[in-house]
Amino acid sequence: MEYKKIRNTVYIRVDKGENVVQTILSVCRKENIRGGYFQGIGACDTATISTYIPERNDFVDHTISGMIEMISLMGNISIDDKDEPFQHSHAVFSYLKDNGEIAVAAGHLKEAQIGYTGEIVLTPAEEKIGRVFDARAGIDVWKLS
């Protein structure tokens, strides 16, 4: 991984074999980023996306592998209850099925490993964004007050 900060934007290159989510969190720790958003593209060799099942209050994971194009990655950074960076992201991937037909998979990004390169643009917020449990939704959400 290599990154460069230009003004208030961080440009991150994620290298072959590196984990996208862990790389973003690592840069946030190094640069003390406590809120913000990111977007990116790249090529992965494995990715696990998840679908939230409200009735079970749990996720179902879907793992894909092979030559996977990360068409769109977008997410945000906040701070968890342990004062650590927390990322929430969604991604869209395209890949070829065994029969050569193109397929698309999308959802909550659990993890992805770069197969060639990843290019991510991270824009930090000027202030910390925390998280709080929302009883109505049954999940942690941004704490903005």
Coordinates of N, CA, C and O in Angstrom, one line a residue:
M1 N 0.8 -1.2 0.0 CA 0.0 0.0 0.0 C 0.9 1.2 0.0 O 1.9 1.3 0.6
E2 N 0.4 2.2 -0.7 CA 1.0 3.5 -0.7 C -0.1 4.5 -0.7 O -1.1 4.3 -1.3
Y3 N 0.1 5.6 0.0 CA -0.9 6.7 -0.1 C -0.2 8.0 0.0 O 0.9 8.2 0.4
K4 N -1.0 9.0 -0.5 CA -0.5 10.4 -0.6 C -1.6 11.3 -0.2 O -2.7 11.2 -0.7
K5 N -1.3 12.2 0.7 CA -2.3 13.2 1.1 C -2.1 14.5 0.3 O -1.0 15.0 0.3
I6 N -3.1 14.9 -0.4 CA -3.0 16.2 -1.1 C -4.2 17.1 -0.6 O -5.3 16.7 -0.8
R7 N -3.8 18.2 0.1 CA -4.8 19.0 0.7 C -5.6 18.2 1.7 O -5.0 17.6 2.6
N8 N -6.9 18.1 1.5 CA -7.7 17.3 2.4 C -8.2 16.0 1.8 O -9.3 15.5 2.2
T9 N -7.5 15.5 0.9 CA -7.9 14.2 0.3 C -6.7 13.2 0.3 O -5.5 13.6 0.2
V10 N -7.0 12.0 0.6 CA -6.0 11.0 0.7 C -6.2 10.0 -0.5 O -7.3 9.4 -0.6
Y11 N -5.2 9.8 -1.3 CA -5.2 8.9 -2.4 C -4.4 7.6 -2.0 O -3.3 7.7 -1.6
I12 N -5.1 6.5 -2.1 CA -4.6 5.2 -1.6 C -4.5 4.3 -2.7 O -5.4 4.0 -3.5
R13 N -3.3 3.7 -2.9 CA -3.1 2.6 -3.9 C -3.0 1.3 -3.0 O -2.1 1.2 -2.2
V14 N -3.9 0.4 -3.3 CA -3.9 -0.9 -2.6 C -3.3 -1.9 -3.5 O -3.7 -2.0 -4.7
D15 N -2.2 -2.6 -3.0 CA -1.4 -3.4 -3.9 C -1.9 -4.9 -3.9 O -2.7 -5.3 -3.0
K16 N -1.5 -5.6 -4.9 CA -1.8 -7.0 -5.1 C -1.6 -7.8 -3.7 O -0.6 -7.7 -3.1
G17 N -2.7 -8.6 -3.4 CA -2.6 -9.4 -2.2 C -3.1 -8.7 -0.9 O -3.3 -9.3 0.1
E18 N -3.3 -7.4 -1.0 CA -3.7 -6.6 0.2 C -5.3 -6.6 0.4 O -6.0 -6.6 -0.6
N19 N -5.7 -6.5 1.6 CA -7.1 -6.4 1.9 C -7.6 -5.0 1.8 O -7.0 -4.1 2.5
V20 N -8.6 -4.7 1.1 CA -9.2 -3.4 0.9 C -9.6 -2.7 2.2 O -9.2 -1.6 2.5
V21 N -10.4 -3.4 2.9 CA -11.0 -2.9 4.2 C -9.9 -2.6 5.2 O -9.8 -1.5 5.8
Q22 N -9.0 -3.5 5.4 CA -7.9 -3.4 6.3 C -7.0 -2.2 5.9 O -6.5 -1.5 6.8
T23 N -6.8 -2.1 4.6 CA -5.9 -1.0 4.2 C -6.5 0.4 4.5 O -5.8 1.3 4.9
I24 N -7.8 0.5 4.2 CA -8.5 1.8 4.5 C -8.4 2.1 6.0 O -8.1 3.2 6.4
L25 N -8.7 1.1 6.8 CA -8.6 1.3 8.3 C -7.2 1.7 8.7 O -7.0 2.5 9.6
S26 N -6.2 1.0 8.1 CA -4.8 1.3 8.5 C -4.5 2.8 8.2 O -3.8 3.5 9.0
V27 N -4.9 3.3 7.0 CA -4.6 4.7 6.7 C -5.3 5.6 7.6 O -4.8 6.6 8.1
C28 N -6.5 5.3 8.0 CA -7.3 6.1 9.0 C -6.6 6.2 10.3 O -6.5 7.2 10.9
R29 N -6.0 5.0 10.8 CA -5.3 5.0 12.0 C -4.0 5.9 11.9 O -3.7 6.7 12.8
K30 N -3.3 5.7 10.8 CA -2.0 6.5 10.6 C -2.3 8.0 10.5 O -1.5 8.8 11.0
E31 N -3.3 8.4 9.9 CA -3.6 9.8 9.6 C -4.6 10.4 10.6 O -5.0 11.5 10.5
N32 N -5.0 9.6 11.6 CA -6.0 10.0 12.7 C -7.3 10.5 12.0 O -7.8 11.6 12.4
I33 N -7.8 9.8 11.1 CA -9.0 10.1 10.4 C -10.2 9.5 11.2 O -10.2 8.3 11.4
R34 N -11.1 10.4 11.7 CA -12.1 10.0 12.6 C -13.5 10.2 12.1 O -14.5 10.1 12.8
G35 N -13.6 10.4 10.8 CA -14.8 10.5 10.0 C -14.5 10.9 8.6 O -13.4 11.4 8.3
G36 N -15.4 10.5 7.7 CA -15.2 10.8 6.3 C -15.9 9.8 5.4 O -16.7 9.0 5.8
Y37 N -15.5 9.9 4.1 CA -16.1 9.0 3.1 C -15.0 8.6 2.1 O -14.0 9.3 1.9
F38 N -15.2 7.5 1.4 CA -14.3 7.1 0.4 C -15.0 6.4 -0.8 O -16.2 6.0 -0.7
Q39 N -14.3 6.4 -1.9 CA -14.8 5.7 -3.1 C -13.6 5.1 -3.8 O -12.5 5.5 -3.6
G40 N -13.9 4.0 -4.6 CA -12.7 3.4 -5.3 C -13.1 2.4 -6.4 O -14.3 2.1 -6.5
I41 N -12.1 2.0 -7.1 CA -12.2 1.0 -8.1 C -11.0 0.1 -8.0 O -10.0 0.4 -7.3
G42 N -11.0 -1.0 -8.8 CA -9.9 -1.9 -8.8 C -10.2 -3.3 -9.3 O -11.2 -3.5 -9.9
A43 N -9.2 -4.2 -9.1 CA -9.4 -5.5 -9.6 C -9.0 -6.5 -8.4 O -7.9 -6.3 -7.8
C44 N -9.9 -7.3 -8.1 CA -9.8 -8.2 -6.9 C -9.7 -9.7 -7.4 O -10.1 -10.0 -8.5
D45 N -9.2 -10.5 -6.5 CA -9.3 -12.0 -6.8 C -10.2 -12.7 -5.8 O -10.7 -13.8 -6.1
T46 N -10.6 -12.1 -4.7 CA -11.7 -12.6 -3.9 C -12.4 -11.4 -3.3 O -11.8 -10.4 -3.0
A47 N -13.7 -11.6 -3.0 CA -14.5 -10.6 -2.3 C -15.6 -11.3 -1.6 O -16.2 -12.3 -2.1
T48 N -15.9 -10.8 -0.4 CA -17.1 -11.3 0.3 C -18.0 -10.1 0.5 O -17.6 -9.1 1.2
I49 N -19.2 -10.2 0.0 CA -20.2 -9.2 0.2 C -21.3 -9.8 1.0 O -21.5 -11.1 1.1
S50 N -22.0 -9.0 1.7 CA -23.1 -9.5 2.7 C -24.4 -8.8 2.4 O -24.5 -7.7 1.9
T51 N -25.4 -9.6 2.7 CA -26.8 -9.1 2.6 C -27.4 -9.2 4.1 O -27.3 -10.2 4.7
Y52 N -27.9 -8.1 4.5 CA -28.5 -8.0 5.9 C -29.9 -8.6 5.9 O -30.7 -8.3 5.0
I53 N -30.1 -9.5 6.8 CA -31.5 -10.2 7.0 C -32.1 -9.6 8.3 O -31.7 -10.1 9.4
P54 N -33.0 -8.7 8.2 CA -33.5 -8.0 9.4 C -34.1 -9.0 10.4 O -34.0 -8.9 11.6
E55 N -34.9 -10.0 9.9 CA -35.6 -10.9 10.7 C -34.6 -11.7 11.6 O -34.9 -12.2 12.7
R56 N -33.4 -11.9 11.1 CA -32.4 -12.7 11.9 C -31.4 -11.8 12.5 O -30.5 -12.3 13.3
N57 N -31.4 -10.5 12.3 CA -30.5 -9.5 12.8 C -29.1 -10.0 12.5 O -28.2 -9.9 13.4
D58 N -28.9 -10.4 11.3 CA -27.6 -11.0 10.9 C -27.4 -10.8 9.4 O -28.3 -10.6 8.6
F59 N -26.2 -11.1 8.9 CA -25.8 -11.0 7.5 C -25.6 -12.4 6.9 O -25.3 -13.3 7.6
V60 N -25.9 -12.5 5.6 CA -25.6 -13.7 4.9 C -24.5 -13.3 3.9 O -24.6 -12.3 3.2
D61 N -23.4 -14.1 4.0 CA -22.2 -13.8 3.2 C -22.2 -14.5 1.9 O -22.7 -15.6 1.8
H62 N -21.7 -13.8 0.9 CA -21.6 -14.3 -0.5 C -20.1 -14.1 -0.9 O -19.7 -12.9 -1.0
T63 N -19.4 -15.1 -1.2 CA -18.0 -15.0 -1.6 C -17.8 -15.3 -3.0 O -18.3 -16.3 -3.5
I64 N -17.1 -14.4 -3.8 CA -16.8 -14.7 -5.2 C -15.3 -14.7 -5.3 O -14.6 -14.1 -4.5
S65 N -14.8 -15.4 -6.3 CA -13.4 -15.4 -6.6 C -13.1 -15.5 -8.1 O -14.0 -15.9 -8.9
G66 N -11.9 -15.2 -8.4 CA -11.5 -15.2 -9.8 C -11.0 -13.8 -10.2 O -10.6 -13.0 -9.4
M67 N -11.2 -13.5 -11.5 CA -10.8 -12.2 -12.0 C -12.1 -11.3 -11.7 O -13.1 -11.4 -12.5
I68 N -12.0 -10.5 -10.7 CA -13.2 -9.7 -10.3 C -12.9 -8.2 -10.5 O -11.9 -7.7 -9.9
E69 N -13.7 -7.5 -11.2 CA -13.6 -6.1 -11.4 C -14.4 -5.4 -10.2 O -15.6 -5.7 -10.1
M70 N -13.7 -4.5 -9.5 CA -14.4 -3.8 -8.4 C -14.9 -2.5 -9.2 O -14.2 -1.5 -9.4
I71 N -16.1 -2.6 -9.6 CA -16.7 -1.5 -10.4 C -16.9 -0.2 -9.6 O -16.7 0.9 -10.1
S72 N -17.4 -0.4 -8.4 CA -17.7 0.7 -7.5 C -17.5 0.3 -6.1 O -18.1 -0.7 -5.7
L73 N -16.8 1.1 -5.4 CA -16.7 0.9 -3.9 C -17.0 2.3 -3.3 O -16.5 3.3 -3.8
M74 N -17.9 2.3 -2.3 CA -18.2 3.5 -1.7 C -18.5 3.2 -0.2 O -19.1 2.2 0.1
G75 N -18.1 4.1 0.6 CA -18.3 3.9 2.1 C -18.0 5.1 2.9 O -17.6 6.2 2.4
N76 N -18.1 4.9 4.2 CA -17.8 6.0 5.1 C -17.0 5.5 6.3 O -16.9 4.3 6.6
I77 N -16.4 6.5 7.0 CA -15.6 6.2 8.2 C -16.2 6.9 9.3 O -16.6 8.1 9.2
S78 N -16.3 6.2 10.5 CA -16.8 6.8 11.7 C -15.9 6.2 12.8 O -15.0 5.4 12.5
I79 N -16.2 6.5 14.1 CA -15.5 6.0 15.2 C -16.4 5.1 16.0 O -17.5 5.5 16.4
D80 N -15.9 3.9 16.3 CA -16.7 2.9 17.1 C -16.6 3.3 18.6 O -16.0 4.2 19.0
D81 N -17.3 2.4 19.4 CA -17.3 2.7 20.9 C -16.0 2.5 21.6 O -15.8 2.8 22.7
K82 N -15.0 1.9 20.9 CA -13.7 1.7 21.4 C -12.7 2.8 20.9 O -11.5 2.7 21.0
D83 N -13.3 3.8 20.3 CA -12.6 5.0 19.7 C -11.6 4.5 18.6 O -10.6 5.1 18.4
E84 N -12.0 3.5 17.8 CA -11.3 3.0 16.7 C -12.0 3.3 15.4 O -13.3 3.4 15.4
P85 N -11.3 3.5 14.3 CA -12.0 3.8 13.0 C -12.9 2.6 12.7 O -12.5 1.4 12.8
F86 N -14.0 2.9 12.1 CA -15.0 1.9 11.7 C -15.4 2.3 10.3 O -15.7 3.4 10.0
Q87 N -15.4 1.3 9.4 CA -15.8 1.6 8.0 C -17.1 0.9 7.7 O -17.3 -0.2 8.2
H88 N -17.9 1.5 6.9 CA -19.2 0.9 6.4 C -19.2 1.1 4.9 O -19.1 2.3 4.5
S89 N -19.1 0.0 4.2 CA -19.0 0.2 2.7 C -19.9 -0.8 2.0 O -20.2 -1.8 2.5
H90 N -20.2 -0.4 0.8 CA -20.9 -1.2 -0.2 C -20.1 -1.2 -1.5 O -19.3 -0.3 -1.8
A91 N -20.2 -2.3 -2.2 CA -19.4 -2.5 -3.4 C -20.2 -3.2 -4.5 O -21.1 -4.0 -4.2
V92 N -19.8 -2.9 -5.8 CA -20.4 -3.6 -6.9 C -19.2 -4.3 -7.6 O -18.2 -3.6 -7.9
F93 N -19.3 -5.6 -7.9 CA -18.3 -6.3 -8.6 C -18.8 -7.0 -9.9 O -20.0 -7.4 -9.9
S94 N -18.0 -7.1 -10.9 CA -18.4 -7.8 -12.1 C -17.4 -9.0 -12.3 O -16.2 -8.8 -11.9
Y95 N -17.8 -10.1 -12.8 CA -16.9 -11.2 -13.0 C -17.6 -12.1 -14.1 O -18.7 -11.9 -14.4
L96 N -16.8 -13.1 -14.5 CA -17.3 -14.0 -15.5 C -17.7 -15.3 -14.8 O -17.0 -15.9 -14.0
K97 N -18.9 -15.8 -15.2 CA -19.4 -17.1 -14.7 C -18.6 -18.2 -15.4 O -17.9 -17.9 -16.4
D98 N -18.7 -19.4 -15.0 CA -18.0 -20.5 -15.7 C -18.3 -20.6 -17.1 O -17.5 -21.1 -17.9
N99 N -19.5 -20.3 -17.5 CA -20.0 -20.4 -18.9 C -19.6 -19.1 -19.7 O -19.9 -19.0 -20.9
G100 N -18.8 -18.2 -19.1 CA -18.3 -17.0 -19.8 C -19.3 -15.8 -19.8 O -19.0 -14.7 -20.2
E101 N -20.5 -16.0 -19.2 CA -21.4 -15.0 -19.1 C -21.0 -14.0 -18.0 O -20.5 -14.4 -16.9
I102 N -21.2 -12.7 -18.2 CA -20.9 -11.7 -17.2 C -21.9 -11.7 -16.1 O -23.1 -11.9 -16.3
A103 N -21.4 -11.5 -14.9 CA -22.3 -11.5 -13.7 C -21.9 -10.3 -12.9 O -20.8 -9.8 -12.9
V104 N -22.9 -9.8 -12.1 CA -22.7 -8.7 -11.2 C -23.1 -9.1 -9.8 O -24.1 -9.8 -9.6
A105 N -22.3 -8.8 -8.8 CA -22.6 -9.0 -7.4 C -22.4 -7.7 -6.6 O -21.4 -7.0 -6.9
A106 N -23.3 -7.4 -5.7 CA -23.2 -6.2 -5.0 C -23.8 -6.4 -3.6 O -24.6 -7.2 -3.3
G107 N -23.3 -5.5 -2.7 CA -23.9 -5.5 -1.3 C -22.9 -4.9 -0.4 O -21.9 -4.2 -0.8
H108 N -23.1 -5.1 0.9 CA -22.3 -4.7 2.0 C -20.9 -5.3 1.9 O -20.9 -6.6 1.8
L109 N -19.8 -4.6 1.8 CA -18.5 -5.2 1.6 C -18.0 -5.6 3.0 O -17.7 -4.8 3.9
K110 N -17.7 -6.9 3.1 CA -17.1 -7.5 4.3 C -15.6 -7.5 4.1 O -14.9 -7.0 5.0
E111 N -15.1 -8.0 3.0 CA -13.7 -7.9 2.7 C -13.5 -8.2 1.2 O -14.3 -8.8 0.5
A112 N -12.3 -7.7 0.7 CA -11.9 -8.0 -0.7 C -10.4 -7.9 -0.7 O -9.8 -7.1 -0.1
Q113 N -9.9 -8.9 -1.5 CA -8.4 -8.9 -1.7 C -8.1 -8.5 -3.1 O -8.7 -9.0 -4.0
I114 N -7.1 -7.6 -3.2 CA -6.7 -7.0 -4.5 C -6.0 -8.1 -5.3 O -5.1 -8.8 -4.8
G115 N -6.4 -8.2 -6.6 CA -5.7 -9.2 -7.5 C -4.7 -8.5 -8.3 O -3.7 -9.1 -8.8
Y116 N -4.9 -7.2 -8.6 CA -3.9 -6.4 -9.4 C -3.6 -5.1 -8.7 O -2.5 -4.8 -8.3
T117 N -4.6 -4.2 -8.6 CA -4.5 -2.9 -7.9 C -5.8 -2.4 -7.5 O -6.8 -2.8 -8.1
G118 N -5.8 -1.5 -6.5 CA -7.0 -0.8 -6.1 C -6.7 0.6 -5.9 O -5.6 1.0 -5.5
E119 N -7.6 1.5 -6.3 CA -7.4 3.0 -6.2 C -8.5 3.6 -5.5 O -9.7 3.5 -5.9
I120 N -8.2 4.1 -4.3 CA -9.3 4.6 -3.4 C -9.0 6.1 -3.1 O -7.8 6.5 -2.8
V121 N -10.0 6.9 -3.1 CA -9.9 8.3 -2.7 C -10.7 8.4 -1.4 O -11.9 8.1 -1.4
L122 N -10.0 8.9 -0.4 CA -10.6 9.1 0.9 C -10.6 10.6 1.3 O -9.6 11.2 1.2
T123 N -11.8 11.0 1.6 CA -12.0 12.4 2.0 C -12.3 12.5 3.5 O -13.5 12.1 3.9
P124 N -11.4 12.9 4.3 CA -11.7 13.0 5.8 C -12.7 14.1 6.1 O -12.8 15.2 5.4
A125 N -13.5 13.9 7.2 CA -14.4 14.9 7.7 C -13.5 15.8 8.6 O -12.5 15.4 9.1
E126 N -14.0 17.0 8.9 CA -13.3 17.9 9.7 C -13.4 17.6 11.2 O -12.7 18.1 12.1
E127 N -14.5 16.8 11.5 CA -14.7 16.4 12.9 C -15.0 14.9 13.0 O -15.2 14.3 12.1
K128 N -14.9 14.5 14.3 CA -15.2 13.1 14.6 C -16.7 12.7 14.3 O -17.6 13.6 14.6
I129 N -16.9 11.6 13.7 CA -18.3 11.1 13.6 C -18.4 9.8 14.4 O -17.7 8.8 14.1
G130 N -19.2 9.8 15.4 CA -19.3 8.6 16.3 C -20.4 7.7 15.8 O -21.1 7.9 14.8
R131 N -20.7 6.7 16.6 CA -21.7 5.7 16.3 C -22.5 5.5 17.6 O -22.0 5.6 18.7
V132 N -23.8 5.2 17.4 CA -24.7 5.0 18.5 C -25.8 3.9 18.1 O -26.1 3.8 16.9
F133 N -26.2 3.1 19.0 CA -27.3 2.1 18.7 C -28.6 2.8 18.6 O -29.0 3.6 19.4
D134 N -29.3 2.5 17.5 CA -30.7 3.0 17.2 C -31.6 1.8 17.5 O -31.7 0.8 16.7
A135 N -32.4 1.9 18.5 CA -33.3 0.8 18.9 C -34.4 0.5 17.9 O -34.7 -0.6 17.6
R136 N -34.8 1.6 17.2 CA -35.9 1.4 16.2 C -35.3 0.6 15.0 O -36.0 -0.3 14.4
A137 N -34.1 0.9 14.6 CA -33.5 0.2 13.4 C -32.9 -1.1 13.8 O -32.7 -2.0 13.0
G138 N -32.4 -1.2 15.1 CA -31.8 -2.4 15.6 C -30.3 -2.5 15.2 O -29.7 -3.6 15.3
I139 N -29.7 -1.4 14.8 CA -28.3 -1.3 14.4 C -27.6 -0.1 14.9 O -28.3 0.9 15.3
D140 N -26.3 -0.1 14.8 CA -25.6 1.2 15.1 C -25.6 2.1 13.9 O -25.5 1.7 12.8
V141 N -25.8 3.4 14.2 CA -25.9 4.4 13.1 C -25.0 5.6 13.5 O -24.5 5.6 14.6
W142 N -24.8 6.5 12.6 CA -24.0 7.7 13.0 C -24.6 8.5 14.2 O -25.8 8.7 14.3
K143 N -23.7 8.9 15.0 CA -24.1 9.8 16.2 C -23.7 11.2 15.7 O -22.5 11.5 15.7
L144 N -24.7 12.0 15.4 CA -24.4 13.3 14.8 C -24.6 14.4 15.8 O -24.4 15.6 15.5
S145 N -25.2 14.1 17.0 CA -25.5 15.2 17.9 C -24.5 15.1 19.1 O -23.9 14.1 19.4

